[in-house]
Amino acid sequence: MIKAILIFNNHGKPRLSKFYEHYNEDTEQQIIRETFHLVSKRDENVCNFLEGGLLIGGSDYKLIYRHYATLYFVFCVDSSESELGILDLIQVFVETLDKCFENVCELDLIFHVDKVHHILAEMVMGGMVLETNMNEIIMQVDAQNKMEKSEVSASPSVC
Amino acid sequence: MSDVVEKTLTALPSLLSLDSQPGSAKLSSNSKLGNLIRGITELTSKHEEEKLIQRELLLIKEQVSSPNTTMKQMKELMVRAIYCEMLGYGVSFSYIHAIKLAQQGNVLEKRVGYLAVSLFLNEGHELLLLLVNTVLKDLQSTNLIEVCMALTVVSQMFPKDMIPAILPLVEEKLNHPKEIIRRKAVLALYKFYLIAPNQVQHIHNKFRKALCDKDPGVMSASLHIYLQLIQENPEGYKDLAPSFVTILTQVVGGKLPMDFNYHSVPAPWLQIHLLRILSLLGKNDQSTSEIMYDILDESLRRAEMNHNITYAILYECVKCIYTIYPKSDLLEKAAKCIGNFVLSAKINLKYLGLKALTYVVQQDPKLALQHQMTIIECLDHPDLIIKRETLELLFRITNDQNVTVIVEKMLDFLRISKDDHTSMDLVGKVAELAEKYPYKCFSVCI
C-alpha cells in the first residue's frame, strides 16, 4: 500500500502532497520536511530506496524516490509494494505528466496543482495502484476534461 | 524531461515577472492563483510569506462565506485553499465549502470539491457525514464521471458507521458494463474490508467473480484484496492456487492484450502481485508448491531483458522460490540470480541482492559465503543504505569467528549514522550480539 506521495523541489518546497493515511497538519508538514532532509542528503549514484525515518513509522515503511533535475518524487510505501515496481511507477507518473502538460516542468506543477492531483487520482486510488498504463490514465483524465471543454468555451485546456 | 526543467529553471524569474510573455498564457497569468504564486516567489523570507498567505487566507475566507460567490468562483477559491494548505497553513474555514462545492457544483466544480475534501478531511472528521448524501447521489448518477469520482472519494475516506448505507450501491457497481467502474468498485470494497471487515463478509463470492472478470484490469484490482485475505488466512484460499497459476501462465505467455505490455514485458505489476500471492500459498505446502514450479521456471527464463521492471519480476520470483516448498534445480537458478544482483554495478540491484541474501541466509548460508568478498566490499560502500543492508545481512551470519569484526563494523557505522531509526536498530543488534557472545564482544565494546 502506498502511504503518501510527495513532490518537492530542491529547496524542499512542496509541489504536491497526498497522504493516503490520516495525519494532522503539523505532522504532515513534519513528514515533508523530514523526507526532504533524508532525500536531499543523498548523492546521485546511490540507490533509490530509503528507510522512512522515525516519523512515518517503523521498519515496514520505506521511501522510494527519484530525482528529476529540480524535483524529487517520493513514494512512501509499505512492504507489500515491490521496490523496483514503484520506481517504475514513478517513471510512468512522470511520463504521464509529460504527455498531459506537453514537456512538463516545475512551473506546470506549481500553477496546475489540481490537475496534477486529478492525474494522480487515476493512477493511485485509496493508496492502491489503480492503473499503470499511461494511455489509460490519460484517457480517463481526458474524459473528465471534455466536460471542461463543454462547460467553459474560452479558456485553454492543458490536456 | 530534465533538459526542459533546466531551461525552465533559468527562465523562471523572467517568466514570472513579465505577464506579456507568450508562455504565461498557459500559466494562467490572469488567475488569482497565478498572482498568489508570483507574489510568494518574489518574497525572500518565510516571515513575509506567512504575512502574504495570512492576508490571502483572510480574503479567501471572506469570499467563500459570501452568499454572492458562484460555484465557479468557489472552485477557484478552493484551488487556492488547497495550495495554501499544502504549504502548511490552516484552512479549516473552507472545509464546509469544499463539501458544498462537491454537492452543488457541475462536474468540473464537483471534481475540485471532492479533491479538496480528500485532502482536507479524514475518516473521523465530523463534517464527513455531510458528504455521505452527495456520494450516495453521485453513485447513482447517469454521468459515469460522477460515479467514478464518488468511488474515488469513498476509497480515500468514508465514515465507518455509514458503510451499510453505501455498500449495496457499491456492490451493484461490480456488475457495471464499464470496466473502469467495476475496477474502482473493487478497490472501494477493499477499502471497506480494511476498515470494517465484518461488514463485507457476505460478499467474498463477489470478489471471486472479480477475479474471473473478463477484463484483466478488474482481475488485477481484485488481487489487492486477495493478497490481503491470503496474508491473513492462507489456508482458506489454497483452492485458488491453480487459478492464480493459470492466470500467471497466461500473462507470462503473452495472452493479454498488447495494451498491458510495459517495455515489452506483459503486465509486470500484475506478475509481481501474482508471485507474492503464490509464495504465500505455497509456503510449507508441498502439494500446492508443486503446481507452481513450472511457471516459476518459465518466469525466470523469460525475464532476461535489461530493464528495471524485469529485475523487479526476477526478484519476486526468487523470493517466491525460496519461500515455497523447496525444489533444488529452481533453487539453483534462483541462487544464480541473487548472485547476479549482488555483483551488479547497478546500485539498486545490489541493494536488492543484499536484501535477498538476508532473506535466504537461513535456508542457504553457503550462498552468503560464496559472495563474501562482494559483501565485504559493500561494507565500505559510499552509500549508507548499502552499508546498513550489509550489516543487516552480517548480523544474520554471525558466528564465533566473525562476531568481533562484525560488531566492530557496526560500531563504526553507529559513529557516522545520523538517522535515529537506523541507530536504534543497530544498537539493539549490537546488544543482542553482546548477549550471545559476551566474551568476544567485551573487548570491542569498551
Coordinates of C-alpha atoms in Angstrom, one line a residue:
Chain A
M1 CA 0.0 0.0 0.0
I2 CA 1.2 3.5 -0.7
K3 CA 1.1 5.7 2.3
A4 CA 2.0 9.0 0.8
I5 CA 3.1 10.6 -2.4
L6 CA 5.2 13.8 -2.2
I7 CA 6.7 16.0 -4.8
F8 CA 9.0 18.8 -3.7
N9 CA 11.8 20.8 -5.2
N10 CA 15.5 21.0 -4.5
H11 CA 14.8 23.6 -1.7
G12 CA 12.1 21.4 0.0
K13 CA 9.2 23.5 -1.2
P14 CA 6.2 21.1 -1.6
R15 CA 4.7 20.9 -5.1
L16 CA 2.3 18.1 -4.3
S17 CA 1.4 16.2 -1.2
K18 CA -1.0 13.4 -1.0
F19 CA -1.4 11.3 2.1
Y20 CA -3.4 8.1 2.0
E21 CA -3.5 7.8 5.7
H22 CA -4.6 10.4 8.1
Y23 CA -2.0 12.7 9.8
N24 CA -2.8 16.0 11.3
E25 CA -1.5 19.2 9.5
D26 CA 1.6 19.6 11.7
T27 CA 2.6 16.0 11.3
E28 CA 2.2 16.2 7.5
Q29 CA 4.5 19.2 7.4
Q30 CA 7.0 17.5 9.6
I31 CA 6.9 14.5 7.3
I32 CA 7.5 16.6 4.3
R33 CA 10.4 18.3 6.0
E34 CA 11.9 15.1 7.2
T35 CA 11.6 13.4 3.9
F36 CA 13.2 16.3 2.2
H37 CA 16.0 16.2 4.7
L38 CA 16.6 12.5 4.1
V39 CA 16.4 12.6 0.4
S40 CA 18.4 15.8 -0.3
K41 CA 21.4 14.3 1.6
R42 CA 21.7 11.5 -1.0
D43 CA 24.2 11.6 -3.8
E44 CA 23.4 11.0 -7.4
N45 CA 24.9 7.5 -7.6
V46 CA 23.2 5.8 -4.7
C47 CA 20.2 3.5 -4.5
N48 CA 16.7 5.0 -4.7
F49 CA 15.4 3.4 -1.5
L50 CA 15.4 4.7 2.0
E51 CA 14.1 3.7 5.3
G52 CA 11.3 6.0 6.3
G53 CA 12.7 7.6 9.4
L54 CA 11.1 7.7 12.8
L55 CA 8.1 9.8 11.7
I56 CA 6.4 7.8 9.1
G57 CA 6.7 4.7 11.2
G58 CA 8.9 1.7 11.9
S59 CA 10.7 -0.6 9.6
D60 CA 7.8 -1.6 7.5
Y61 CA 7.8 1.6 5.5
K62 CA 10.3 2.8 3.0
L63 CA 10.8 5.8 0.8
I64 CA 11.3 5.2 -2.9
Y65 CA 12.3 8.3 -4.7
R66 CA 13.5 9.7 -8.0
H67 CA 15.2 12.9 -8.6
Y68 CA 14.5 14.7 -11.9
A69 CA 16.5 18.0 -12.2
T70 CA 14.7 20.3 -9.8
L71 CA 12.1 17.9 -8.4
Y72 CA 12.0 15.0 -6.1
F73 CA 9.2 12.5 -6.5
V74 CA 8.9 10.4 -3.3
F75 CA 6.5 7.5 -2.7
C76 CA 6.2 6.2 0.8
V77 CA 5.2 2.6 0.7
D78 CA 4.9 -0.4 3.0
S79 CA 6.4 -3.8 2.5
S80 CA 3.6 -5.0 0.3
E81 CA 4.9 -3.0 -2.6
S82 CA 7.8 -4.0 -4.9
E83 CA 10.6 -1.5 -4.7
L84 CA 11.6 -1.7 -8.4
G85 CA 7.9 -1.8 -9.3
I86 CA 7.3 1.5 -7.5
L87 CA 10.4 3.0 -9.1
D88 CA 8.9 2.3 -12.5
L89 CA 5.6 3.6 -11.4
I90 CA 7.1 6.9 -10.6
Q91 CA 8.5 6.9 -14.1
V92 CA 5.1 6.2 -15.5
F93 CA 3.6 9.1 -13.5
V94 CA 6.3 11.5 -14.7
E95 CA 5.8 10.4 -18.3
T96 CA 2.0 10.8 -18.0
L97 CA 2.5 14.3 -16.6
D98 CA 4.9 15.0 -19.5
K99 CA 2.3 13.9 -22.0
C100 CA -0.6 15.8 -20.4
F101 CA 1.4 19.1 -20.0
E102 CA 3.5 18.8 -23.1
N103 CA 7.1 18.7 -21.8
V104 CA 6.2 19.2 -18.2
C105 CA 8.3 21.4 -15.9
E106 CA 8.1 22.5 -12.3
L107 CA 6.0 25.5 -13.3
D108 CA 3.2 23.3 -14.5
L109 CA 3.1 21.5 -11.2
I110 CA 3.0 24.8 -9.4
F111 CA 0.3 26.5 -11.4
H112 CA -1.9 23.5 -12.0
V113 CA -1.6 21.5 -8.8
D114 CA -5.3 20.5 -9.0
K115 CA -4.7 19.0 -12.4
V116 CA -1.7 17.0 -11.2
H117 CA -3.9 15.6 -8.4
H118 CA -6.6 14.6 -10.9
I119 CA -4.0 12.7 -13.0
L120 CA -2.6 11.1 -9.9
A121 CA -6.1 10.0 -8.8
E122 CA -6.4 7.9 -11.9
M123 CA -3.2 6.1 -11.1
V124 CA -3.4 5.6 -7.3
M125 CA -6.7 5.2 -5.5
G126 CA -7.0 4.9 -1.8
G127 CA -3.3 4.0 -1.6
M128 CA -3.6 1.2 -4.1
V129 CA -2.3 1.3 -7.6
L130 CA -5.3 1.5 -9.9
E131 CA -3.7 1.9 -13.3
T132 CA -0.2 1.5 -14.7
N133 CA -0.7 2.2 -18.3
M134 CA 0.0 5.8 -19.3
N135 CA -2.5 5.9 -22.2
E136 CA -5.3 4.5 -20.0
I137 CA -4.7 7.2 -17.3
I138 CA -4.7 9.9 -19.9
M139 CA -7.9 8.6 -21.4
Q140 CA -9.7 8.9 -18.1
V141 CA -8.3 12.4 -17.5
D142 CA -9.3 13.4 -21.0
A143 CA -12.8 12.2 -20.5
Q144 CA -13.1 14.5 -17.5
N145 CA -11.5 17.4 -19.3
K146 CA -14.0 17.0 -22.1
M147 CA -16.6 18.1 -19.6
E148 CA -14.5 21.1 -19.0
K149 CA -14.4 22.0 -22.7
S150 CA -18.2 21.7 -23.0
E151 CA -18.7 23.9 -19.8
V152 CA -16.1 26.6 -20.4
S153 CA -15.7 27.7 -24.0
A154 CA -12.9 30.3 -23.8
S155 CA -10.0 29.3 -21.6
P156 CA -7.4 26.9 -23.0
S157 CA -7.2 23.4 -21.5
V158 CA -3.9 21.7 -20.9
C159 CA -4.6 18.1 -21.6
Chain B
M1 CA 12.4 16.0 -19.2
S2 CA 15.4 17.1 -17.3
D3 CA 16.6 19.4 -20.2
V4 CA 13.3 21.2 -20.2
V5 CA 13.4 21.6 -16.5
E6 CA 16.9 23.0 -16.6
K7 CA 15.8 25.6 -19.2
T8 CA 12.7 26.4 -17.3
L9 CA 14.6 26.9 -14.1
T10 CA 16.9 29.5 -15.7
A11 CA 13.9 31.2 -17.3
L12 CA 11.8 31.2 -14.1
P13 CA 12.5 34.7 -12.8
S14 CA 11.7 36.4 -16.2
L15 CA 8.7 34.2 -16.9
L16 CA 7.1 35.1 -13.6
S17 CA 7.7 38.8 -13.8
L18 CA 6.6 39.6 -17.3
D19 CA 2.9 39.0 -18.0
S20 CA 3.3 39.6 -21.6
Q21 CA 5.4 36.5 -22.2
P22 CA 3.5 34.1 -24.5
G23 CA 4.2 31.2 -22.3
S24 CA 2.4 32.7 -19.4
A25 CA -1.0 32.4 -21.1
K26 CA -0.6 28.7 -20.4
L27 CA 0.5 29.6 -16.9
S28 CA -2.8 31.3 -16.0
S29 CA -1.5 34.8 -15.9
N30 CA -4.9 36.1 -15.1
S31 CA -5.7 33.7 -12.4
K32 CA -5.7 34.6 -8.8
L33 CA -3.7 31.5 -8.0
G34 CA -1.1 32.7 -10.5
N35 CA -0.9 36.1 -8.8
L36 CA -0.6 34.5 -5.4
I37 CA 2.3 32.3 -6.6
R38 CA 4.0 35.1 -8.3
G39 CA 3.7 37.1 -5.0
I40 CA 5.2 34.3 -3.0
T41 CA 8.1 33.8 -5.4
E42 CA 9.1 37.4 -5.2
L43 CA 9.4 37.3 -1.4
T44 CA 12.6 36.5 0.2
S45 CA 11.7 35.4 3.8
K46 CA 9.5 32.9 5.4
H47 CA 8.1 35.6 7.6
E48 CA 7.0 37.6 4.6
E49 CA 5.5 34.5 3.0
E50 CA 3.5 33.9 6.2
K51 CA 2.2 37.5 6.1
L52 CA 1.2 37.3 2.5
I53 CA -0.6 34.0 2.9
Q54 CA -2.4 35.0 6.0
R55 CA -3.7 38.0 4.1
E56 CA -4.7 35.8 1.2
L57 CA -6.5 33.4 3.6
L58 CA -8.5 36.2 5.1
L59 CA -9.5 37.2 1.6
I60 CA -10.5 33.7 0.7
K61 CA -12.4 33.2 3.9
E62 CA -14.4 36.3 3.2
Q63 CA -15.2 35.3 -0.3
V64 CA -16.2 31.7 0.5
S65 CA -18.6 32.8 3.2
S66 CA -20.2 35.4 0.9
P67 CA -23.6 34.4 -0.5
N68 CA -22.8 36.0 -3.8
T69 CA -19.9 33.7 -4.7
T70 CA -20.8 31.5 -7.6
M71 CA -19.7 27.8 -7.8
K72 CA -17.3 28.7 -10.5
Q73 CA -15.6 31.3 -8.2
M74 CA -15.8 28.8 -5.3
K75 CA -13.8 26.3 -7.4
E76 CA -11.1 28.8 -8.0
L77 CA -11.0 29.8 -4.3
M78 CA -10.8 26.1 -3.3
V79 CA -7.7 25.6 -5.5
R80 CA -6.0 28.5 -3.8
A81 CA -7.0 27.0 -0.4
I82 CA -5.5 23.6 -1.5
Y83 CA -2.3 25.4 -2.4
C84 CA -2.1 27.2 0.9
E85 CA -2.9 24.0 2.8
M86 CA -0.1 22.2 1.0
L87 CA 2.3 24.8 2.2
G88 CA 1.2 24.1 5.8
Y89 CA -1.4 26.9 6.5
G90 CA -4.7 26.0 8.2
V91 CA -7.7 26.3 6.0
S92 CA -10.4 24.8 8.2
F93 CA -12.8 27.6 7.4
S94 CA -13.0 26.2 3.8
Y95 CA -13.9 22.6 4.7
I96 CA -17.6 23.1 4.7
H97 CA -17.4 25.0 1.5
A98 CA -15.5 22.2 -0.1
I99 CA -18.3 19.9 0.7
K100 CA -20.8 22.3 -0.7
L101 CA -18.8 22.6 -3.9
A102 CA -18.9 18.8 -4.2
Q103 CA -22.6 18.9 -3.6
Q104 CA -23.8 21.7 -5.8
G105 CA -21.2 22.2 -8.4
N106 CA -21.3 21.0 -12.0
V107 CA -18.9 18.1 -12.9
L108 CA -15.7 20.0 -13.0
E109 CA -16.5 22.0 -9.9
K110 CA -17.5 18.8 -8.2
R111 CA -14.2 17.3 -9.1
V112 CA -12.3 20.1 -7.3
G113 CA -14.8 19.9 -4.3
Y114 CA -14.1 16.2 -4.0
L115 CA -10.3 16.8 -4.3
A116 CA -10.4 19.4 -1.6
V117 CA -12.4 17.1 0.7
S118 CA -10.0 14.2 0.1
L119 CA -7.1 16.5 1.0
F120 CA -8.6 18.3 3.9
L121 CA -10.8 15.8 5.8
N122 CA -10.3 12.3 7.1
E123 CA -12.4 9.3 8.1
G124 CA -13.0 10.5 11.6
H125 CA -13.9 14.1 10.8
E126 CA -17.4 15.1 11.8
L127 CA -18.0 17.1 8.6
L128 CA -17.5 14.0 6.5
L129 CA -21.1 12.8 7.4
L130 CA -22.4 15.8 5.4
L131 CA -20.7 14.3 2.3
V132 CA -22.5 11.0 2.5
N133 CA -25.6 12.0 0.8
T134 CA -23.7 13.6 -2.0
V135 CA -21.7 10.5 -2.5
L136 CA -24.8 8.3 -2.5
K137 CA -26.4 10.6 -5.1
D138 CA -23.4 10.6 -7.3
L139 CA -23.1 6.8 -7.2
Q140 CA -26.5 6.6 -8.8
S141 CA -25.8 9.3 -11.4
T142 CA -26.1 8.6 -15.1
N143 CA -22.9 10.5 -15.6
L144 CA -20.1 8.0 -15.3
I145 CA -17.5 10.6 -14.4
E146 CA -19.6 11.4 -11.3
V147 CA -19.8 7.7 -10.3
C148 CA -16.0 7.4 -10.7
M149 CA -15.5 10.5 -8.6
A150 CA -17.7 9.2 -5.8
L151 CA -16.0 5.8 -5.8
T152 CA -12.6 7.5 -5.6
V153 CA -13.5 9.6 -2.6
V154 CA -15.1 6.6 -0.9
S155 CA -11.9 4.7 -1.2
Q156 CA -9.9 7.5 0.3
M157 CA -12.2 8.1 3.3
F158 CA -15.7 7.1 4.4
P159 CA -17.2 7.1 7.9
K160 CA -17.2 3.5 9.1
D161 CA -20.7 3.7 10.5
M162 CA -22.2 4.7 7.2
I163 CA -20.8 1.8 5.3
P164 CA -24.0 -0.3 5.4
A165 CA -25.8 2.6 3.7
I166 CA -23.4 2.7 0.8
L167 CA -22.5 -0.9 0.5
P168 CA -25.3 -2.1 -1.7
L169 CA -24.7 0.8 -4.2
V170 CA -21.0 0.0 -4.5
E171 CA -21.7 -3.8 -4.7
E172 CA -24.0 -3.2 -7.6
K173 CA -21.2 -1.4 -9.4
L174 CA -19.4 -4.7 -9.6
N175 CA -21.7 -5.6 -12.4
H176 CA -21.4 -2.4 -14.3
P177 CA -20.8 -2.7 -18.0
K178 CA -17.9 -0.2 -17.9
E179 CA -14.6 -1.7 -16.8
I180 CA -13.2 1.3 -15.0
I181 CA -16.3 1.4 -12.7
R182 CA -16.0 -2.3 -11.9
R183 CA -12.4 -1.8 -11.1
K184 CA -12.9 1.2 -8.9
A185 CA -15.8 -0.6 -7.1
V186 CA -13.4 -3.5 -6.3
L187 CA -10.9 -1.1 -4.8
A188 CA -13.6 0.7 -2.8
L189 CA -14.8 -2.6 -1.4
Y190 CA -11.3 -3.5 -0.5
K191 CA -11.0 -0.3 1.5
F192 CA -14.3 -1.2 3.3
Y193 CA -12.8 -4.5 4.1
L194 CA -9.8 -2.9 5.7
I195 CA -11.8 -0.6 7.9
A196 CA -14.8 -2.8 8.7
P197 CA -14.1 -6.4 7.7
N198 CA -17.2 -7.8 9.3
Q199 CA -19.4 -5.6 7.1
V200 CA -18.2 -7.2 3.9
Q201 CA -18.0 -10.8 4.9
H202 CA -21.0 -11.7 2.8
I203 CA -19.5 -10.5 -0.5
H204 CA -16.4 -12.7 -0.7
N205 CA -18.0 -14.6 -3.5
K206 CA -18.3 -11.3 -5.4
F207 CA -14.5 -10.9 -5.1
R208 CA -14.2 -14.3 -6.7
K209 CA -16.3 -13.1 -9.6
A210 CA -14.0 -10.0 -9.9
L211 CA -11.0 -12.4 -10.0
C212 CA -12.6 -14.1 -13.0
D213 CA -13.6 -10.9 -14.7
K214 CA -13.1 -10.8 -18.4
D215 CA -11.2 -7.6 -18.1
P216 CA -7.7 -8.0 -16.8
G217 CA -7.8 -4.6 -15.1
V218 CA -10.6 -5.7 -12.8
M219 CA -8.9 -9.0 -12.1
S220 CA -5.8 -7.1 -11.3
A221 CA -7.7 -4.9 -8.8
S222 CA -9.1 -8.0 -7.1
L223 CA -5.5 -9.2 -6.5
H224 CA -5.1 -6.4 -4.0
I225 CA -7.9 -7.9 -1.9
Y226 CA -6.6 -11.4 -2.3
L227 CA -3.1 -10.5 -1.3
Q228 CA -4.6 -9.2 2.0
L229 CA -7.0 -12.0 2.5
I230 CA -4.4 -14.7 1.9
Q231 CA -1.9 -13.0 4.2
E232 CA -4.5 -13.2 6.9
N233 CA -5.6 -16.8 6.2
P234 CA -3.6 -18.7 3.6
E235 CA -5.4 -22.0 4.3
G236 CA -8.7 -20.5 3.3
Y237 CA -7.5 -19.9 -0.3
K238 CA -5.4 -22.9 -1.2
D239 CA -8.2 -23.9 -3.6
L240 CA -7.5 -20.8 -5.7
A241 CA -3.8 -21.6 -6.2
P242 CA -4.5 -23.4 -9.5
S243 CA -6.4 -20.3 -10.8
F244 CA -3.5 -18.0 -9.9
V245 CA -1.0 -20.3 -11.6
T246 CA -3.2 -20.3 -14.7
I247 CA -3.5 -16.5 -14.7
L248 CA 0.2 -16.1 -14.3
T249 CA 0.9 -18.7 -17.0
Q250 CA -1.4 -16.8 -19.4
V251 CA 0.2 -13.4 -18.6
V252 CA 3.7 -14.7 -19.0
G253 CA 2.7 -16.4 -22.2
G254 CA 1.6 -13.1 -23.7
K255 CA -2.1 -13.8 -23.8
L256 CA -3.1 -10.4 -22.6
P257 CA -3.9 -7.6 -25.0
M258 CA -0.8 -5.5 -26.1
D259 CA -2.0 -2.6 -24.0
F260 CA -0.8 -4.4 -20.9
N261 CA 2.8 -4.5 -22.1
Y262 CA 5.2 -2.2 -20.4
H263 CA 8.6 -2.0 -22.3
S264 CA 7.7 -5.3 -23.9
V265 CA 7.0 -7.1 -20.6
P266 CA 3.5 -8.3 -20.2
A267 CA 1.7 -6.7 -17.3
P268 CA 4.7 -6.7 -14.9
W269 CA 3.0 -5.3 -11.9
L270 CA 0.3 -8.0 -12.3
Q271 CA 3.0 -10.6 -12.4
I272 CA 4.6 -9.2 -9.2
H273 CA 1.3 -9.4 -7.4
L274 CA 0.7 -12.9 -8.5
L275 CA 4.1 -14.1 -7.5
R276 CA 3.6 -12.7 -4.0
I277 CA 0.3 -14.4 -3.7
L278 CA 1.8 -17.7 -4.9
S279 CA 4.6 -17.5 -2.3
L280 CA 2.0 -17.1 0.4
L281 CA 0.0 -20.1 -0.8
G282 CA 3.0 -22.4 -1.4
K283 CA 4.7 -21.8 1.9
N284 CA 5.3 -25.0 3.8
D285 CA 2.9 -26.8 1.5
Q286 CA 4.4 -29.3 -0.9
S287 CA 1.4 -30.2 -3.0
T288 CA 0.5 -26.5 -3.6
S289 CA 4.1 -25.6 -4.4
E290 CA 4.3 -28.4 -6.9
I291 CA 1.8 -26.8 -9.3
M292 CA 3.9 -23.6 -9.3
Y293 CA 7.3 -24.9 -10.2
D294 CA 6.8 -24.8 -14.0
I295 CA 5.5 -21.3 -14.2
L296 CA 8.3 -20.1 -11.8
D297 CA 10.8 -21.7 -14.1
E298 CA 9.3 -20.1 -17.1
S299 CA 9.2 -16.6 -15.4
L300 CA 12.9 -16.9 -14.5
R301 CA 13.7 -17.8 -18.0
R302 CA 11.6 -15.1 -19.7
A303 CA 12.8 -12.2 -17.5
E304 CA 16.1 -11.9 -19.1
M305 CA 15.9 -8.5 -20.6
N306 CA 17.6 -5.4 -19.2
H307 CA 15.0 -3.3 -17.7
N308 CA 14.2 -2.3 -14.2
I309 CA 10.9 -3.9 -14.3
T310 CA 12.2 -7.3 -15.4
Y311 CA 14.5 -7.2 -12.4
A312 CA 11.5 -6.5 -10.2
I313 CA 9.8 -9.6 -11.5
L314 CA 13.0 -11.7 -11.1
Y315 CA 13.3 -10.5 -7.5
E316 CA 9.8 -11.6 -6.7
C317 CA 10.4 -14.9 -8.5
V318 CA 13.5 -15.5 -6.5
K319 CA 11.8 -14.7 -3.2
C320 CA 8.9 -16.9 -4.1
I321 CA 11.2 -19.9 -4.9
Y322 CA 12.8 -19.5 -1.6
T323 CA 9.6 -19.2 0.3
I324 CA 7.6 -22.1 -1.0
Y325 CA 8.4 -25.8 -0.7
P326 CA 12.0 -26.2 -2.0
K327 CA 12.9 -27.6 -5.4
S328 CA 16.6 -28.0 -5.9
D329 CA 17.0 -27.0 -9.6
L330 CA 14.8 -23.9 -9.1
L331 CA 16.8 -23.0 -6.0
E332 CA 20.0 -23.3 -8.0
K333 CA 18.7 -20.9 -10.7
A334 CA 17.4 -18.5 -8.1
A335 CA 20.7 -18.5 -6.3
K336 CA 22.5 -17.6 -9.5
C337 CA 20.0 -14.8 -9.9
I338 CA 20.8 -13.4 -6.5
G339 CA 24.5 -13.6 -7.3
N340 CA 23.9 -11.5 -10.4
F341 CA 22.1 -8.9 -8.4
V342 CA 24.7 -8.7 -5.7
L343 CA 27.5 -8.4 -8.3
S344 CA 25.7 -5.9 -10.4
A345 CA 27.1 -2.5 -10.9
K346 CA 23.6 -1.1 -10.7
I347 CA 23.2 0.0 -7.2
N348 CA 19.5 -0.6 -6.8
L349 CA 20.1 -4.2 -7.9
K350 CA 23.0 -4.6 -5.4
Y351 CA 20.7 -3.4 -2.7
L352 CA 18.0 -5.9 -3.6
G353 CA 20.6 -8.6 -3.9
L354 CA 21.7 -7.9 -0.4
K355 CA 18.1 -7.9 0.8
A356 CA 17.6 -11.3 -1.0
L357 CA 20.7 -12.7 0.6
T358 CA 19.4 -11.6 4.0
Y359 CA 16.1 -13.3 3.3
V360 CA 17.6 -16.6 2.2
V361 CA 20.5 -16.8 4.5
Q362 CA 18.7 -19.0 7.0
Q363 CA 17.9 -21.6 4.3
D364 CA 21.1 -21.3 2.3
P365 CA 24.1 -20.0 4.4
K366 CA 26.5 -21.2 1.7
L367 CA 25.2 -18.5 -0.7
A368 CA 26.4 -15.7 1.5
L369 CA 29.7 -17.4 1.9
Q370 CA 30.0 -17.7 -1.9
H371 CA 29.7 -13.9 -2.2
Q372 CA 31.6 -12.9 0.9
M373 CA 34.1 -10.8 -1.0
T374 CA 31.4 -8.7 -2.5
I375 CA 29.7 -8.4 0.8
I376 CA 32.9 -7.2 2.5
E377 CA 33.3 -4.7 -0.3
C378 CA 29.8 -3.5 0.3
L379 CA 30.7 -2.7 3.9
D380 CA 32.9 0.1 2.7
H381 CA 30.4 1.3 0.1
P382 CA 29.8 5.1 0.0
D383 CA 26.1 4.6 0.1
L384 CA 25.0 4.3 3.7
I385 CA 21.9 2.4 2.8
I386 CA 24.0 -0.3 1.2
K387 CA 26.3 -0.4 4.2
R388 CA 23.4 -0.7 6.5
E389 CA 21.8 -3.5 4.5
T390 CA 25.2 -5.3 4.6
L391 CA 25.3 -5.0 8.3
E392 CA 21.8 -6.5 8.4
L393 CA 23.0 -9.4 6.5
L394 CA 26.1 -9.9 8.5
F395 CA 24.1 -9.8 11.7
R396 CA 22.4 -13.0 10.5
I397 CA 25.6 -14.8 9.7
T398 CA 27.5 -14.1 12.9
N399 CA 29.3 -16.9 14.5
D400 CA 32.1 -17.3 17.0
Q401 CA 34.7 -16.5 14.4
N402 CA 33.4 -13.4 12.9
V403 CA 31.4 -11.7 15.6
T404 CA 34.2 -9.4 16.8
V405 CA 34.7 -8.0 13.3
I406 CA 31.0 -7.6 12.7
V407 CA 30.4 -5.8 16.0
E408 CA 33.4 -3.5 15.3
K409 CA 31.9 -2.6 11.9
M410 CA 28.5 -2.0 13.5
L411 CA 30.1 0.4 16.0
D412 CA 31.9 2.1 13.2
F413 CA 28.7 2.7 11.4
L414 CA 26.9 4.0 14.5
R415 CA 29.6 6.6 14.8
I416 CA 28.7 8.0 11.3
S417 CA 25.0 7.3 11.2
K418 CA 22.8 10.4 11.6
D419 CA 19.5 8.6 11.3
D420 CA 17.9 7.8 14.7
H421 CA 15.9 5.0 13.4
T422 CA 18.8 3.1 12.0
S423 CA 21.0 3.8 15.0
M424 CA 18.4 2.5 17.4
D425 CA 18.0 -0.6 15.3
L426 CA 21.8 -1.2 15.2
V427 CA 22.3 -0.6 18.9
G428 CA 19.7 -3.3 19.5
K429 CA 21.6 -5.7 17.3
V430 CA 24.9 -5.0 19.0
A431 CA 23.2 -5.6 22.4
E432 CA 21.8 -8.9 21.1
L433 CA 25.2 -10.0 19.9
A434 CA 26.9 -8.9 23.1
E435 CA 24.5 -11.1 25.0
K436 CA 25.1 -14.0 22.7
Y437 CA 28.8 -13.8 22.6
P438 CA 29.7 -12.0 25.8
Y439 CA 33.4 -12.9 25.9
K440 CA 34.0 -12.0 22.3
C441 CA 32.3 -8.6 22.4
F442 CA 33.6 -7.5 25.7
S443 CA 36.9 -6.0 24.4
V444 CA 35.2 -4.4 21.4
C445 CA 32.5 -2.6 23.2
I446 CA 34.7 -1.0 25.8

